[in-house]
Amino acid sequence: MNNKSKTTKRFYVSDISCASCVTTIETALKSVSGVDEVQVNFADRTASVTGDVSSDKLIKAVGESGYTASLAEDESSSSERQNQDLVHYRDLLKKTIIAGVIGVLILAVTMLGVLPDITTPSGQIAYGVISLLTLFVLSYPGGRFFAGALKSFKNHSANMDTLISIGTGVAWVYSTFVVISPDSVSEVARHVYFDTAAIIIAFINLGSALEMRARGKTSEAIKRLIGLQPKTARVLREGAEVDIPIEQVLMGDIVRVRPGEKIPVDGEIAEGTSHVDESMLTGEPVPVSKKLGDEVVGGSVNKSGSFLFKANRIGKDTALSQIIDMVRKAQNTKPEIGRLADKVSSIFVPTVLIIATLTMMAWFNFGPDPKLTYMLVATVAVLIIACPCALGLATPISVMVGVGKAAEYGVLIRKGDALQKAGQLTTVVLDKTGTITEGRPVVTALEPKDGSSEEELLKIAASVEKNSEHPLAEAVVEASKERSLELISIESFEAISGHGVRASYQNKLVLLGNSKLMNDNGINLGALTRRSEELSKLGQTVIFVALDGQPLGLLGISDPIKTDSKEAIQRLQESGIRVVMLTGDNRATAGTVASLVGVDDFIAEVLPQDKANEIIKLQEQGEKVAMVGDGINDAPALAGADVGFAIGTGTDVAIESADITLMRGSLHGVADAVAISKATLRNIKENLIGAFGYNTLAIPIAAGILYPFIGILLSPIIAGAAMALSSVTVVTNANRLRWFKP
Amino acid sequence: MGIIINLIGVFLIVFIIWWFWIYKKQSEAQVQGSALDIIVDSGVYEPSVVHTKAGEEVTLRFIRKDSNPCSEKVLFSGIDVSADLPINIPYELTFTPEEKGEFEFACQMGMYRGKLIVE
């Protein structure tokens, strides 16, 4: 039993400078009760500890031996991260309150006029105390801004901290100068701005806290996915069912899942049947029936029966882990649209510093009296109101929410660029088999020529097709199994890409394929041609069979159209997108399927290797093209399209050729992806317009551009509030996407 | 007095341009052997310019000391690498840059900035 609570924790240990340090640290860790095994690695400065002991105790033990240990990332749980965030959030609120209370108190006493005149010694003492109080605000609640500004200044860079610290610092220095030497400034300019400096610090801390809270919500999609992972699994070990932590599940373990339980890892059903709710992973609302041999995915919920399954993907290889990894990576990518904002934000702060200097000079040279007061108010307002954060956040924060939203619908977006392009599509090309149709064709017609029988026709066709990997071949072999036909052993087999197969047995030559194959080999199809046309009109794919130069008959194979394909295609068309079907089938079959699902156009008789060329042709006509296919046979076309969608690939998440992977088989995934991309793109534009607009309007107003016309000059306190609100607004706007329904 | 204030203003503008845009001396480091530590603190990556060789695996160990959410992410442009950095827990980012060139890395808002030079 004890074994279950034992874990191996990995730590980074800093300050290891020699081999003797290793011994010291090892001794310190071994002395902690509960530790079984310790291994300190000098080369990579890590310590691995196995045992039943908390991380905190181990870190403390290393600390007491004179070194510093920190838990390696793998072991740091998301709850620890959340705790860190909470601590930081509370710290920001505390600093807001301290700065706010002091700031408001200073504002009250100066406004009420209860303080003695600043030119008197008692006045100087009173204002001196206020100056010290403000200094406390600047150095404690506002300390991080000054530390950050100094450090980045030394590194020849500037950021938001630079603006805040210069703004509040200038206000404090000027005010303190007035307190120390009130007679040096004219009577009208003898104002102090301690309240301004303190309240600005309060506002900026409050803004950071609100922004942090709002940001937490932007990563809810990831948290939700992480939350799908159960903590334990019930496995069969030595004939008994035992509950073990999920990390201890091994490949090949037989796992028991009872009704209502979450499936812990990926695997294949070994016993029993059930219905499984995969909606959290695939967006598929209806529970999927599962029987012996079917795949189950970790994180999905068993709805009805109890079953056993064999684990075949564990740990980081499970579909859920891959989805989390993919979403997280995609959330960290920026689409092209954010490039300009990135460029602007990289030169933003020094530019604002220059504008602030010019503002100062303009008020000094052209401003009314008291020049010093106006100079100070306008310069501080410019420094404080400028918000590089809103600009920098505008794009990535919407991408985070958009990518997360898409994942909720089983749409996995690989990069931010795909999100942008999916929102700008003009044409969507759909592969027919497996995309519009189920991809599980069945033999629906057997037409033997006179002198032959259905059995003989099917037997020869299936004998040849069992050597093929084509989806249609599977249908033929399946049909022969249903009739319990005994197949012939084939001696030679040659696939003729896009046309069919040539094979031989007992010195007999079999040709199996489309009419072109037959014509090329001089086979006279006769009456079969008419029958073939009739079947094609019904949407069936026709395969002719010829034996030793004579037609033997034909097989009609149909692949049922997915029930929601038509509706999904209509959704795409309603959003202004032209939908084109691409297929290797002949024109008649393709035309029938096309009219049944209502696509705008279709391209038939396309060989697999030519699919990518068809995409290029559309792109040359100026279309922004998406290709939707299975991700394996269509890989070149997916890679060549502006956006490649791999559809309904089940548990296989990481399809390199696809920009977007759809976890469920429905074409609604494409329509959802397009709708979410459009909404995200719109949201990014709103944010960018807002952030650019805010800065281009607010900075000149703060500089006093309205003053000559309507006598308005912005108070630095208002500037501080506006700045704090601007980035919160951007994050809140991005969060609106969380409520979007495609 | 007027001339002095104006001269100070002009000097400040010239200084800002020179300090932040022209005189671009940043802390540089070459990845040698195992991992290179990059401290993420107070708006700056230290070192902010990292040299490495194309085709060689590189491990950058980001140690984020700044609890501000700005510093949470590090994104490399031009190469498909990114990470979410925990506070005070070193995060090892291992990858192999295949192509030579200069790749910027930055926080999500572009306030923290650094450069990976692949030689």
PDB file of C-alpha atoms in Angstrom, chain A residues 27-139:
ATOM      1  CA  THR A  27      23.156  13.859   2.874  1.00  0.00           C
ATOM      2  CA  ALA A  28      20.736  16.701   3.586  1.00  0.00           C
ATOM      3  CA  LEU A  29      17.995  15.127   1.462  1.00  0.00           C
ATOM      4  CA  LYS A  30      18.525  11.612   2.839  1.00  0.00           C
ATOM      5  CA  SER A  31      18.085  12.926   6.370  1.00  0.00           C
ATOM      6  CA  VAL A  32      14.485  13.940   5.610  1.00  0.00           C
ATOM      7  CA  SER A  33      12.095  11.274   6.871  1.00  0.00           C
ATOM      8  CA  GLY A  34      10.197   9.495   4.116  1.00  0.00           C
ATOM      9  CA  VAL A  35      13.012   9.765   1.570  1.00  0.00           C
ATOM     10  CA  ASP A  36      14.049   6.429   0.071  1.00  0.00           C
ATOM     11  CA  GLU A  37      16.412   7.349  -2.700  1.00  0.00           C
ATOM     12  CA  VAL A  38      18.364  10.461  -3.658  1.00  0.00           C
ATOM     13  CA  GLN A  39      20.349  11.178  -6.771  1.00  0.00           C
ATOM     14  CA  VAL A  40      22.081  14.522  -7.243  1.00  0.00           C
ATOM     15  CA  ASN A  41      23.379  15.292 -10.710  1.00  0.00           C
ATOM     16  CA  PHE A  42      26.310  17.691 -10.791  1.00  0.00           C
ATOM     17  CA  ALA A  43      26.177  18.178 -14.568  1.00  0.00           C
ATOM     18  CA  ASP A  44      22.632  19.434 -14.898  1.00  0.00           C
ATOM     19  CA  ARG A  45      22.308  20.687 -11.316  1.00  0.00           C
ATOM     20  CA  THR A  46      19.318  18.546 -10.466  1.00  0.00           C
ATOM     21  CA  ALA A  47      18.302  16.290  -7.632  1.00  0.00           C
ATOM     22  CA  SER A  48      15.851  13.406  -7.983  1.00  0.00           C
ATOM     23  CA  VAL A  49      14.210  12.261  -4.800  1.00  0.00           C
ATOM     24  CA  THR A  50      12.022   9.174  -4.437  1.00  0.00           C
ATOM     25  CA  GLY A  51       9.859   8.691  -1.410  1.00  0.00           C
ATOM     26  CA  ASP A  52       6.734   9.727   0.406  1.00  0.00           C
ATOM     27  CA  VAL A  53       7.591  13.294   1.334  1.00  0.00           C
ATOM     28  CA  SER A  54       6.394  16.782   0.455  1.00  0.00           C
ATOM     29  CA  SER A  55       8.343  19.040  -1.917  1.00  0.00           C
ATOM     30  CA  ASP A  56       8.398  21.800   0.687  1.00  0.00           C
ATOM     31  CA  LYS A  57      10.283  19.652   3.236  1.00  0.00           C
ATOM     32  CA  LEU A  58      12.882  18.741   0.638  1.00  0.00           C
ATOM     33  CA  ILE A  59      13.362  22.342  -0.520  1.00  0.00           C
ATOM     34  CA  LYS A  60      13.742  23.378   3.125  1.00  0.00           C
ATOM     35  CA  ALA A  61      16.353  20.657   3.778  1.00  0.00           C
ATOM     36  CA  VAL A  62      18.408  21.763   0.771  1.00  0.00           C
ATOM     37  CA  GLY A  63      18.041  25.367   1.922  1.00  0.00           C
ATOM     38  CA  GLU A  64      19.372  24.509   5.366  1.00  0.00           C
ATOM     39  CA  SER A  65      22.434  22.911   3.815  1.00  0.00           C
ATOM     40  CA  GLY A  66      23.260  26.217   2.136  1.00  0.00           C
ATOM     41  CA  TYR A  67      21.844  25.680  -1.356  1.00  0.00           C
ATOM     42  CA  THR A  68      18.653  26.660  -3.140  1.00  0.00           C
ATOM     43  CA  ALA A  69      16.296  24.065  -4.590  1.00  0.00           C
ATOM     44  CA  SER A  70      13.247  24.602  -6.713  1.00  0.00           C
ATOM     45  CA  LEU A  71      10.771  22.092  -8.039  1.00  0.00           C
ATOM     46  CA  ALA A  72      11.279  21.212 -11.714  1.00  0.00           C
ATOM     47  CA  GLU A  73       8.461  22.188 -14.032  1.00  0.00           C
ATOM     48  CA  ASP A  74       7.076  18.699 -14.676  1.00  0.00           C
ATOM     49  CA  GLU A  75       6.121  18.270 -11.084  1.00  0.00           C
ATOM     50  CA  SER A  76       4.683  21.721 -10.578  1.00  0.00           C
ATOM     51  CA  SER A  77       0.963  21.150 -10.700  1.00  0.00           C
ATOM     52  CA  SER A  78      -1.437  23.593 -12.201  1.00  0.00           C
ATOM     53  CA  SER A  79      -2.853  24.199  -8.735  1.00  0.00           C
ATOM     54  CA  GLU A  80       0.559  25.436  -7.602  1.00  0.00           C
ATOM     55  CA  ARG A  81       0.516  27.862 -10.528  1.00  0.00           C
ATOM     56  CA  GLN A  82      -2.948  28.980  -9.615  1.00  0.00           C
ATOM     57  CA  ASN A  83      -1.786  29.555  -6.062  1.00  0.00           C
ATOM     58  CA  GLN A  84       1.093  31.689  -7.310  1.00  0.00           C
ATOM     59  CA  ASP A  85      -1.324  33.715  -9.402  1.00  0.00           C
ATOM     60  CA  LEU A  86      -3.648  34.141  -6.455  1.00  0.00           C
ATOM     61  CA  VAL A  87      -0.794  35.300  -4.214  1.00  0.00           C
ATOM     62  CA  HIS A  88       0.253  37.816  -6.871  1.00  0.00           C
ATOM     63  CA  TYR A  89      -3.326  38.997  -7.371  1.00  0.00           C
ATOM     64  CA  ARG A  90      -3.809  39.553  -3.640  1.00  0.00           C
ATOM     65  CA  ASP A  91      -0.474  41.351  -3.443  1.00  0.00           C
ATOM     66  CA  LEU A  92      -1.574  43.706  -6.224  1.00  0.00           C
ATOM     67  CA  LEU A  93      -4.866  44.391  -4.467  1.00  0.00           C
ATOM     68  CA  LYS A  94      -3.067  45.051  -1.180  1.00  0.00           C
ATOM     69  CA  LYS A  95      -0.750  47.516  -2.905  1.00  0.00           C
ATOM     70  CA  THR A  96      -3.738  49.145  -4.589  1.00  0.00           C
ATOM     71  CA  ILE A  97      -5.412  49.669  -1.241  1.00  0.00           C
ATOM     72  CA  ILE A  98      -2.270  51.034   0.453  1.00  0.00           C
ATOM     73  CA  ALA A  99      -1.525  53.468  -2.384  1.00  0.00           C
ATOM     74  CA  GLY A 100      -5.203  54.343  -2.820  1.00  0.00           C
ATOM     75  CA  VAL A 101      -5.878  55.064   0.858  1.00  0.00           C
ATOM     76  CA  ILE A 102      -2.731  57.192   1.219  1.00  0.00           C
ATOM     77  CA  GLY A 103      -3.413  58.968  -2.086  1.00  0.00           C
ATOM     78  CA  VAL A 104      -7.035  59.784  -1.226  1.00  0.00           C
ATOM     79  CA  LEU A 105      -6.058  60.970   2.272  1.00  0.00           C
ATOM     80  CA  ILE A 106      -3.436  63.301   0.815  1.00  0.00           C
ATOM     81  CA  LEU A 107      -5.959  64.535  -1.754  1.00  0.00           C
ATOM     82  CA  ALA A 108      -8.521  65.173   1.034  1.00  0.00           C
ATOM     83  CA  VAL A 109      -6.228  67.115   3.341  1.00  0.00           C
ATOM     84  CA  THR A 110      -4.809  69.252   0.524  1.00  0.00           C
ATOM     85  CA  MET A 111      -8.239  69.965  -0.928  1.00  0.00           C
ATOM     86  CA  LEU A 112      -9.840  70.747   2.413  1.00  0.00           C
ATOM     87  CA  GLY A 113      -7.101  73.280   3.064  1.00  0.00           C
ATOM     88  CA  VAL A 114      -6.494  72.083   6.616  1.00  0.00           C
ATOM     89  CA  LEU A 115      -2.722  72.203   6.210  1.00  0.00           C
ATOM     90  CA  PRO A 116      -0.705  75.318   7.048  1.00  0.00           C
ATOM     91  CA  ASP A 117       0.691  77.373   4.160  1.00  0.00           C
ATOM     92  CA  ILE A 118       3.613  75.655   2.454  1.00  0.00           C
ATOM     93  CA  THR A 119       5.812  78.710   2.816  1.00  0.00           C
ATOM     94  CA  THR A 120       5.636  78.547   6.620  1.00  0.00           C
ATOM     95  CA  PRO A 121       7.952  76.214   8.598  1.00  0.00           C
ATOM     96  CA  SER A 122       4.980  74.248   9.994  1.00  0.00           C
ATOM     97  CA  GLY A 123       3.567  73.954   6.479  1.00  0.00           C
ATOM     98  CA  GLN A 124       6.896  72.670   5.224  1.00  0.00           C
ATOM     99  CA  ILE A 125       6.954  70.050   7.996  1.00  0.00           C
ATOM    100  CA  ALA A 126       3.384  68.926   7.229  1.00  0.00           C
ATOM    101  CA  TYR A 127       4.056  68.698   3.485  1.00  0.00           C
ATOM    102  CA  GLY A 128       7.411  67.039   4.268  1.00  0.00           C
ATOM    103  CA  VAL A 129       5.531  64.251   6.081  1.00  0.00           C
ATOM    104  CA  ILE A 130       3.228  63.915   3.053  1.00  0.00           C
ATOM    105  CA  SER A 131       6.284  63.766   0.789  1.00  0.00           C
ATOM    106  CA  LEU A 132       7.701  60.907   2.869  1.00  0.00           C
ATOM    107  CA  LEU A 133       4.357  59.113   2.827  1.00  0.00           C
ATOM    108  CA  THR A 134       4.304  59.409  -0.966  1.00  0.00           C
ATOM    109  CA  LEU A 135       7.884  58.188  -1.123  1.00  0.00           C
ATOM    110  CA  PHE A 136       6.705  55.121   0.798  1.00  0.00           C
ATOM    111  CA  VAL A 137       3.953  54.607  -1.826  1.00  0.00           C
ATOM    112  CA  LEU A 138       6.465  54.949  -4.655  1.00  0.00           C
ATOM    113  CA  SER A 139       8.925  52.560  -3.064  1.00  0.00           C
TER     114      SER A 139
END
